[in-house]
Coordinates of C-alpha atoms (C1' of nucleotides) in Angstrom, one line a residue:
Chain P
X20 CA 82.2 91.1 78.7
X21 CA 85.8 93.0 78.1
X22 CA 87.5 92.0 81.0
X23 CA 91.1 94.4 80.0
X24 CA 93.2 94.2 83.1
X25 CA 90.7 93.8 86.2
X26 CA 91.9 95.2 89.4
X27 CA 92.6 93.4 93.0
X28 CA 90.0 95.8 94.3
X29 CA 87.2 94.3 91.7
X30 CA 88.1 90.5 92.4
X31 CA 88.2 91.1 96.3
X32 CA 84.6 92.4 96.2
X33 CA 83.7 89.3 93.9
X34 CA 84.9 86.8 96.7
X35 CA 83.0 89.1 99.2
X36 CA 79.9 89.0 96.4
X37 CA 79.8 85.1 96.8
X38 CA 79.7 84.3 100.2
X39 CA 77.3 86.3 100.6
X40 CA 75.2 84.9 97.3
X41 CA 75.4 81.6 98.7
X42 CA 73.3 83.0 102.2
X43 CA 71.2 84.5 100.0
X44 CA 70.2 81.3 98.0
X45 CA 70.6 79.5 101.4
X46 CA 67.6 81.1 102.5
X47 CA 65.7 80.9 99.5
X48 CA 65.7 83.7 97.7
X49 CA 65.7 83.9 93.8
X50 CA 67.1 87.4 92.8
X51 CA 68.5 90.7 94.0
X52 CA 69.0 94.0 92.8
X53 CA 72.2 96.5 92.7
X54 CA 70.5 98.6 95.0
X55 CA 69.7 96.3 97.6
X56 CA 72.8 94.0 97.2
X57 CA 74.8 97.3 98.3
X58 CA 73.2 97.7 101.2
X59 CA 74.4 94.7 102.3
X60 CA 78.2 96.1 102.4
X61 CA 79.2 99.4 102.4
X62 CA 78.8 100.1 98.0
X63 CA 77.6 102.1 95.9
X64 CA 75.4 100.2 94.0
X65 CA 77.1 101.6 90.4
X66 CA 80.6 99.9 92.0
X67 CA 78.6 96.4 92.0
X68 CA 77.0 96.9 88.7
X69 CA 81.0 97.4 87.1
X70 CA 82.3 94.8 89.0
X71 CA 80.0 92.2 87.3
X72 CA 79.9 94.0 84.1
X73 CA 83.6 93.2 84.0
X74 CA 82.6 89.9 83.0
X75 CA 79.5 89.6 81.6
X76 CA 75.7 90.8 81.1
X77 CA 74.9 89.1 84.4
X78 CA 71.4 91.4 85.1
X79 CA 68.3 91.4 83.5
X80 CA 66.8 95.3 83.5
X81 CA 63.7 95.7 85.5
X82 CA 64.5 92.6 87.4
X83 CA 67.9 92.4 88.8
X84 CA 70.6 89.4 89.5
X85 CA 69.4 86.1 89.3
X86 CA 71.1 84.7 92.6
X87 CA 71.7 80.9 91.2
X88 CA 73.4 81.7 87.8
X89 CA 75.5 84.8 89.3
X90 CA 76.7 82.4 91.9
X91 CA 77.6 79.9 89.2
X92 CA 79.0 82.8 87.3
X93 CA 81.1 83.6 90.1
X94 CA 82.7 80.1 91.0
X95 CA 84.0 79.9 87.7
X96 CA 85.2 83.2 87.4
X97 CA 87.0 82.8 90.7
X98 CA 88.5 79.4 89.9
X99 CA 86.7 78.1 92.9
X100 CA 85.5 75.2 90.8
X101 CA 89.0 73.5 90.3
X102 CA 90.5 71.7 93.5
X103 CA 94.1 73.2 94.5
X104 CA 96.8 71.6 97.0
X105 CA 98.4 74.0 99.4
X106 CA 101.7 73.1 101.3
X107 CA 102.1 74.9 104.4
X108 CA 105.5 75.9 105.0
X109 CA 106.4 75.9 109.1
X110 CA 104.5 73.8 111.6
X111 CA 104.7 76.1 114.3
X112 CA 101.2 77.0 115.9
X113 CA 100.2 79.4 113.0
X114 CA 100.9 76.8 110.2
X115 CA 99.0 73.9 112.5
X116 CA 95.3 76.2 112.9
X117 CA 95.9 76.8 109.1
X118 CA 95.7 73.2 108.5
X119 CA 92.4 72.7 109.3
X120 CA 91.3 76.2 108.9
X121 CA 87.8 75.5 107.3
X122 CA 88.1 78.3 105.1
X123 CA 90.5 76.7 102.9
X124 CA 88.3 73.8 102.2
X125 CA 85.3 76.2 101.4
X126 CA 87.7 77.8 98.7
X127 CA 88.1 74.1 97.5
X128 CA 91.6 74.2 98.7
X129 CA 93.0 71.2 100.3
X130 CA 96.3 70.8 102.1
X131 CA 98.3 68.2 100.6
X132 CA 101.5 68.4 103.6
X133 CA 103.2 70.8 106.2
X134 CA 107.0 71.5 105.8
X135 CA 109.4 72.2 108.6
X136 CA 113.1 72.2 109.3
X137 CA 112.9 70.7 112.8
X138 CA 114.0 66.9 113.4
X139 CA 111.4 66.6 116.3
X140 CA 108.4 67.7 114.2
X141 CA 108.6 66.1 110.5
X142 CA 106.9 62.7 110.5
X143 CA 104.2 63.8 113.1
X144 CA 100.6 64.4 111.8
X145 CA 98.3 67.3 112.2
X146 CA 94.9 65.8 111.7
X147 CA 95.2 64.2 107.9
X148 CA 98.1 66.2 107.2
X149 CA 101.4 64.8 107.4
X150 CA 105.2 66.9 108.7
X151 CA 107.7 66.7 105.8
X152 CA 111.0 67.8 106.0
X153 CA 111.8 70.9 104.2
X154 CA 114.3 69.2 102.0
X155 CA 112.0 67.5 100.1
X156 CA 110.0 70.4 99.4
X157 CA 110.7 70.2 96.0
X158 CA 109.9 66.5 95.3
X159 CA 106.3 67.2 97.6
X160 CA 105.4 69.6 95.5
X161 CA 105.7 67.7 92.3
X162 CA 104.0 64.4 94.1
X163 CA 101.0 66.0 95.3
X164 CA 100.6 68.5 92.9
X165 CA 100.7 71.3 95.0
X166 CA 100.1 74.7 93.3
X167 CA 99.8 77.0 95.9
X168 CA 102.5 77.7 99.4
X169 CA 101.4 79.0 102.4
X170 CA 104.5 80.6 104.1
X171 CA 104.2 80.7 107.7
X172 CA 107.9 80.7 109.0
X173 CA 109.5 83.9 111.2
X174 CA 110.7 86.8 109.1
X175 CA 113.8 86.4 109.2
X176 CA 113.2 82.8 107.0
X177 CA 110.6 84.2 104.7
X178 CA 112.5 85.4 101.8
X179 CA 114.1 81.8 101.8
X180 CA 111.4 80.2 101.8
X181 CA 110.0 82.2 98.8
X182 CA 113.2 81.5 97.3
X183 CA 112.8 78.1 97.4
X184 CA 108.7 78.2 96.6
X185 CA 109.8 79.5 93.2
X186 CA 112.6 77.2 92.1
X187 CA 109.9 74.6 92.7
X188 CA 108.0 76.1 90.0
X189 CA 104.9 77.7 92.4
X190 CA 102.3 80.5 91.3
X191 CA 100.5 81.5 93.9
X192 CA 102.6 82.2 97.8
X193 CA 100.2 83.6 100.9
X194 CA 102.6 85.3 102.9
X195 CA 101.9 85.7 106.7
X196 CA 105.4 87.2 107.5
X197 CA 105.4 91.3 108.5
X198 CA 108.2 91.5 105.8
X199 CA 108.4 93.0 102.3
X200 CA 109.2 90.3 100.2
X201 CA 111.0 90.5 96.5
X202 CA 108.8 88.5 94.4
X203 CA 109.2 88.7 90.8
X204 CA 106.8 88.9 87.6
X205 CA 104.9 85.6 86.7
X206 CA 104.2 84.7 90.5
X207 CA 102.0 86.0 92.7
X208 CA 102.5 86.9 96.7
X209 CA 99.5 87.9 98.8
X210 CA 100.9 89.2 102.3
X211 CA 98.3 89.3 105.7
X212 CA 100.1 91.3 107.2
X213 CA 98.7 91.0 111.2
X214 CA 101.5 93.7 112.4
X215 CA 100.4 96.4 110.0
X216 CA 96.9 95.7 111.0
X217 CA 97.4 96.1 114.5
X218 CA 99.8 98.9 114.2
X219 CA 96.9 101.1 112.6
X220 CA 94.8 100.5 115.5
X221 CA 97.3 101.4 117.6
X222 CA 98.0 104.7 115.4
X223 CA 94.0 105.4 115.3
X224 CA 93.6 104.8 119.3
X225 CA 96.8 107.3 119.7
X226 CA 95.0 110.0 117.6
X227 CA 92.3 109.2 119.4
X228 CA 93.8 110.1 122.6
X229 CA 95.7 113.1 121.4
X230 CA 92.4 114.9 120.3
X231 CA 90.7 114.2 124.3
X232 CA 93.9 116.0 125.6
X233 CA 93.7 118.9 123.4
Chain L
X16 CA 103.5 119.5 110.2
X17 CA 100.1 119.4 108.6
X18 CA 98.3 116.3 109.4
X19 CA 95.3 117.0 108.1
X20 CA 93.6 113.6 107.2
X21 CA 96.5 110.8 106.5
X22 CA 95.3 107.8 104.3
X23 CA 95.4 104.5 105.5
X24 CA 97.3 104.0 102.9
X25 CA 100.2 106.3 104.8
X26 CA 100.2 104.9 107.9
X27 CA 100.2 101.0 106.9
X28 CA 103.3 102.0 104.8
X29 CA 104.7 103.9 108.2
X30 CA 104.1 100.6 110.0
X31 CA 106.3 99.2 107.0
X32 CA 108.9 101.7 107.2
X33 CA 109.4 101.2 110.9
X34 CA 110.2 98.1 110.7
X35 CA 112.7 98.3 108.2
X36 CA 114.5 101.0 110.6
X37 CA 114.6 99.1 113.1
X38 CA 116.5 96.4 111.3
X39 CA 119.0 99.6 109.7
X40 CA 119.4 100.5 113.6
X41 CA 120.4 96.7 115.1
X42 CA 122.9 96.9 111.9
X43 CA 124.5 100.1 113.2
X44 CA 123.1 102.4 110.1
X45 CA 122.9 106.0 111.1
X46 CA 120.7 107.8 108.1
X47 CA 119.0 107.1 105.2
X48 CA 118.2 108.8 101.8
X49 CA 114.5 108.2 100.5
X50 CA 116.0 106.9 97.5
X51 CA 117.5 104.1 98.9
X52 CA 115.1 103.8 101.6
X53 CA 112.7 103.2 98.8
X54 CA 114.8 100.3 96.9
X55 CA 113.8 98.2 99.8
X56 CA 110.4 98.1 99.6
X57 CA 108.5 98.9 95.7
X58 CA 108.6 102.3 95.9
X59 CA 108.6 105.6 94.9
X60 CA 111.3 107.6 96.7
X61 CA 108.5 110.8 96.5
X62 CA 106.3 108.7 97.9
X63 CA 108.3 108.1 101.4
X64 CA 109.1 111.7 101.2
X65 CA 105.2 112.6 101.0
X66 CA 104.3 110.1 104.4
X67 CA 106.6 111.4 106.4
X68 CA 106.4 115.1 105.7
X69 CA 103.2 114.5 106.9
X70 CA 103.9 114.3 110.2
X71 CA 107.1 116.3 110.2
X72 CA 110.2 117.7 108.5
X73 CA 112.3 114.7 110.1
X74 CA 115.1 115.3 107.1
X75 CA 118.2 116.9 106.7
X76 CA 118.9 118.2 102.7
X77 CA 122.2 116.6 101.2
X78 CA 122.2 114.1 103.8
X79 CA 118.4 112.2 104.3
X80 CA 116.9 111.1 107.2
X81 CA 118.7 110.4 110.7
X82 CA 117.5 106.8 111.5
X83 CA 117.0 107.2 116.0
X84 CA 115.3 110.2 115.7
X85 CA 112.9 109.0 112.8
X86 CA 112.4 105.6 114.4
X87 CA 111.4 107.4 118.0
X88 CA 108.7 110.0 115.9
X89 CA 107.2 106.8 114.0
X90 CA 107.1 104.7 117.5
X91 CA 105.3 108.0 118.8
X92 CA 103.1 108.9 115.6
X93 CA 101.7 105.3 115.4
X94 CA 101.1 105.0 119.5
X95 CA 103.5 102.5 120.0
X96 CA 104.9 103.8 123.0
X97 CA 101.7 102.9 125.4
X98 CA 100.7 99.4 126.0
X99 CA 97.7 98.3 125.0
X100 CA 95.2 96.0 126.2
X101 CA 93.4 93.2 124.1
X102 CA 90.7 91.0 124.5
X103 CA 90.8 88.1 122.2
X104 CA 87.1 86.6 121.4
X105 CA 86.7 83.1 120.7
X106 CA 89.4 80.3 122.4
X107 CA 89.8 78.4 119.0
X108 CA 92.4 76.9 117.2
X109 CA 92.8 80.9 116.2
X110 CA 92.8 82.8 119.1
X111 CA 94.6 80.5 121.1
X112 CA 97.2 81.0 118.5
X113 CA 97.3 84.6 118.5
X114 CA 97.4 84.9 122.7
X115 CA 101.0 83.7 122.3
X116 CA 101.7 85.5 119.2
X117 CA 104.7 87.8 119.4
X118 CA 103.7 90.3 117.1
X119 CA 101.2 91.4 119.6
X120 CA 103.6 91.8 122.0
X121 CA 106.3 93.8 119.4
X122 CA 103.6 96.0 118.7
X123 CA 103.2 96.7 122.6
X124 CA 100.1 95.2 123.1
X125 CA 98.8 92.4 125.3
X126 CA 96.6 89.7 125.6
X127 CA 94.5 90.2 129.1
X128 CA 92.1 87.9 128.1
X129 CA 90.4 84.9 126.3
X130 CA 86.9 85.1 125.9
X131 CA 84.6 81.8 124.9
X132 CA 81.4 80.8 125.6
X133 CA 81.9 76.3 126.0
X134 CA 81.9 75.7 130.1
X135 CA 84.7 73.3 128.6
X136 CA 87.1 76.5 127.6
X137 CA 86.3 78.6 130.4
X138 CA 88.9 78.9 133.2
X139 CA 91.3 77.2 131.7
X140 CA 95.1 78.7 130.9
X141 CA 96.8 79.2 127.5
X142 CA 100.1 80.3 128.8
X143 CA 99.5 83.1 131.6
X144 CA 96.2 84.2 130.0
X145 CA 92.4 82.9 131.7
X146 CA 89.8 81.6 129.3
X147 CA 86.6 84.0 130.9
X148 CA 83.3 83.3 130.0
X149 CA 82.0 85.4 127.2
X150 CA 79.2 86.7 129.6
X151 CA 81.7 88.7 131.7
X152 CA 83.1 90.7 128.7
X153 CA 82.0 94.0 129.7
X154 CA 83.2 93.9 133.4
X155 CA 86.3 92.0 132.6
X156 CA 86.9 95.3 129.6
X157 CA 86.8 97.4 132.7
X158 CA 88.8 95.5 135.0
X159 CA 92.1 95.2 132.5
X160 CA 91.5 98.1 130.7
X161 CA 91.5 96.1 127.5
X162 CA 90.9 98.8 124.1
X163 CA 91.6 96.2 121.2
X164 CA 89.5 93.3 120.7
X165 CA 90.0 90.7 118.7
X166 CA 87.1 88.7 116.8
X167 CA 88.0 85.4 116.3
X168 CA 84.9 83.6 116.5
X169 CA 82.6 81.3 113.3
X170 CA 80.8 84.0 110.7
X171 CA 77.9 83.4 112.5
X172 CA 78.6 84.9 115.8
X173 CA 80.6 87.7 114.5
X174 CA 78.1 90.8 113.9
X175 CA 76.9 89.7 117.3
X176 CA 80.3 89.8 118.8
X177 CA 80.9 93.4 117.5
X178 CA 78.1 94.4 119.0
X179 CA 78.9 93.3 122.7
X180 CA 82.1 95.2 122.3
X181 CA 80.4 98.4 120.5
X182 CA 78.3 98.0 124.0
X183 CA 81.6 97.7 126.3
X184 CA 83.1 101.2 125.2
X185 CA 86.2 99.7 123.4
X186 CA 87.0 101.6 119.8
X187 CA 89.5 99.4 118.1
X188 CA 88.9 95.8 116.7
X189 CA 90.4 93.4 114.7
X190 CA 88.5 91.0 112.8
X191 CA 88.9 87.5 111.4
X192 CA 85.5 86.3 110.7
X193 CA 85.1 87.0 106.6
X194 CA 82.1 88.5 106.7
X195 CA 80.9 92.6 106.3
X196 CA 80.6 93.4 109.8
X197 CA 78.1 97.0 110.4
X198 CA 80.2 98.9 112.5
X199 CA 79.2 103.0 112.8
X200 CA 81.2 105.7 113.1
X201 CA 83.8 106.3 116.4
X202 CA 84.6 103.0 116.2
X203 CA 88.0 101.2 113.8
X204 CA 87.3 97.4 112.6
X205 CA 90.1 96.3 110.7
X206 CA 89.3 92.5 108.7
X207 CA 91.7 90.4 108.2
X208 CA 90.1 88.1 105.0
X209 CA 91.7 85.0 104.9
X210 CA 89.0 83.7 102.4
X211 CA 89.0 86.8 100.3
X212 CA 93.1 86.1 100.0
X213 CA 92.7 82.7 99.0
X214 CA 90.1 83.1 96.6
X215 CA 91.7 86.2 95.1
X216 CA 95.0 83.5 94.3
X217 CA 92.4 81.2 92.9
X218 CA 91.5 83.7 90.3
X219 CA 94.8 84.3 89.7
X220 CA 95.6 80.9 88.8
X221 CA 92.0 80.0 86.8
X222 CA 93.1 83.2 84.7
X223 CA 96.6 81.7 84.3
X224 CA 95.2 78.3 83.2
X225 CA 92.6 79.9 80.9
X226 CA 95.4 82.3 79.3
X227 CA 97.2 78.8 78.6
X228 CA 94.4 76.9 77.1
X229 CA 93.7 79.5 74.9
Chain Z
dA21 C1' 126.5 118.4 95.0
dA22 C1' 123.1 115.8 97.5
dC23 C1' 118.8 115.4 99.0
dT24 C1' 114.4 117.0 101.1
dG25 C1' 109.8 119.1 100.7
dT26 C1' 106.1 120.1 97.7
dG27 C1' 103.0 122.1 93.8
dA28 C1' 101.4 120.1 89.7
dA29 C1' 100.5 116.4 86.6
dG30 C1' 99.2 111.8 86.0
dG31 C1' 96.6 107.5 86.8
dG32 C1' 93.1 104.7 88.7
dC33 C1' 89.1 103.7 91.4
dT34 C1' 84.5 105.3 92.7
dT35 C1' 80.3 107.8 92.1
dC36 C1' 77.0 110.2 89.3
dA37 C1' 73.6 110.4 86.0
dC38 C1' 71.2 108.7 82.3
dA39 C1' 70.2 106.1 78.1
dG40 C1' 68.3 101.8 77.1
dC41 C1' 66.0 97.5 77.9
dG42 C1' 62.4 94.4 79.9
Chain W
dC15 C1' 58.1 101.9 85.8
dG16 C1' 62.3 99.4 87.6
dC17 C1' 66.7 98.2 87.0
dT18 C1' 71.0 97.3 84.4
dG19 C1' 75.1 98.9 81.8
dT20 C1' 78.1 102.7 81.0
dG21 C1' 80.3 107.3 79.5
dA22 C1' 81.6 111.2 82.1
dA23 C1' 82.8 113.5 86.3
dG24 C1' 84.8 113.4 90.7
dC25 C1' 88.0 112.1 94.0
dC26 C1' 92.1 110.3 95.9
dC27 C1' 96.6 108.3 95.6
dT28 C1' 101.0 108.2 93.3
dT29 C1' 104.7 110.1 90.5
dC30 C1' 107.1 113.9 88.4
dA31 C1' 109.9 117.7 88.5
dC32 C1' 112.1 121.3 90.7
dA33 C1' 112.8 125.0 94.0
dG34 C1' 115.0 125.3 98.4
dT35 C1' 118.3 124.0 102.0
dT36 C1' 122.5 122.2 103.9

DNA sequence: AACTGTGAAGGGCTTCACAGCG
DNA sequence: CGCTGTGAAGCCCTTCACAGTT
């Protein structure tokens, strides 16, 4: 184990790793190897080898991965076995389908409160989930001990709304507006970035076309 | 010109850079210098230079880059110019949230149809757009053109989902289930990993708390 | 003088290839 | 013999540095 500075590539692959671990010891089985485990995504075996190698001597030679331990391995090493709260910044219908997006509650994420600016919205409940006023995004955050934002306002609010994510203190922001946002060192932004995704599409269907007509 | 094979890297960034032009435009700005064009994302200015000469010496030396004529060869380099038709595959929480999503429609593309398998869903109305019954996918691809399709269905009906499109003709999807889809060649499936996201902030944070503990 | 376009250098991620262990 | 762990090679993306253009 001499886990230096791993990259976003490595822990991305991890998360993709588990989920697909947990199938695996779903339906029974005990162990896997490098080689086989790659063909289930589209690796080079060597890649997942170095990934896990990053953090530990997870493999017995001749054998392979045991699936229970690696799993276990992986939880921790993905923080997955600590409970977070997540406040969702903007009610609108994005932030209300995040609310009780499974997902987050698979990655032991629970959302503590939605936040929005309009009058006709905060008080009202999305499932569990209560619709606080922006204002007091501060005091939620401290209440319910909410350590990581969701921002899921328009563009043109986003930076804001970072703004105010870091003055209360916040680590960890997941970004859904199409908008470069200034960040800073210590915190950390992840952008999903649905414009850019569709954009390439568009710019591989237009190459597409272009090579039919000559 | 030489547009030999452009990273994806490159055009997600030209998706970026748009964008930003458009804003420079609505504020009356005329041209820009890569230098300061790159101050407003975290860039290198060679960097911009590089993507762009890709497709085209759209520069002028000792002045930069004229911002109409740019913004018209990025609208036509990425395809934005056609429409586009998408059919969005599962009426959740999800793709009933996208159908009105006005990215899709920024990006010129839109929503001809829902697609769900519940009697429940099926011919009912989420703004103008029908809910069709998942069986009449392929003849309802041919009747509205649709070339993007959206997965937006559980894990578990996703590979199958990719495979009644690969079957319908259409060469461009974009995918929210977080699991490795098996797509082939001549076809584009971009992921969009809500799960991986989340779990790659975990990390960050159990790394944050470990580095405090000790 | 200002700024683009680009060959060359640099840096980082992936793949190869094999030593070493079970 | 099978498979992991890993140094070295390969490959691709980014940055540097400067010649060339207006």
């Amino acid at each position: 184990m001499k886990s230096d500075k791993i990259s976003e590539f490595t822990t991305n692959r991890l998360s993709v790793y588990l989920r697909c671990l947990n199938k695996l010891a779903a339906a029974g089985e005990t162990s896997i190897s490098s080689e086989s485990f790659a063909l289930r995504f589209d690796l080079n075996s060597a890649q997942i080898r170095k990934d896990l190698a990053n953090f530990g001597d997870f493999g017995v030679r001749g054998l392979g991965y045991p699936i229970d331990t690696l799993r276990e391995n992986l939880i921790k090493i993905l923080g997955l076995d600590r409970e977070r709260h997540v406040g969702i910044i903007g009610a609108g219908r994005l932030g209300m389908a995040l609310t009780d997006y499974y997902g987050l509650r698979r990655a032991n994420f629970t959302v503590s409160a939605l936040f929005d600016a309009d009058p006709g919205k905060i008080g009202k409940k999305i499932g569990q989930v209560v619709i606080l006023d922006i204002k007091d995004f501060s005091a939620a955050v401290k209440k319910y001990n909410i350590d990581v934002a969701v921002i899921a306002v328009p563009s043109s609010a986003a930076q804001i709304a970072l703004q105010m994510v870091k003055q209360s203190g916040i680590k960890a922001v997941l970004n859904f507006a199409p908008v470069p946002l200034k960040s800073g060192p210590d915190i950390k932004v992840n952008s999903i970035d649905l414009t850019t995704s569709l954009e390439n599409l568009s710019y591989f269907l237009a190459k597409s076309d272009d090579a039919k007509e000559g």
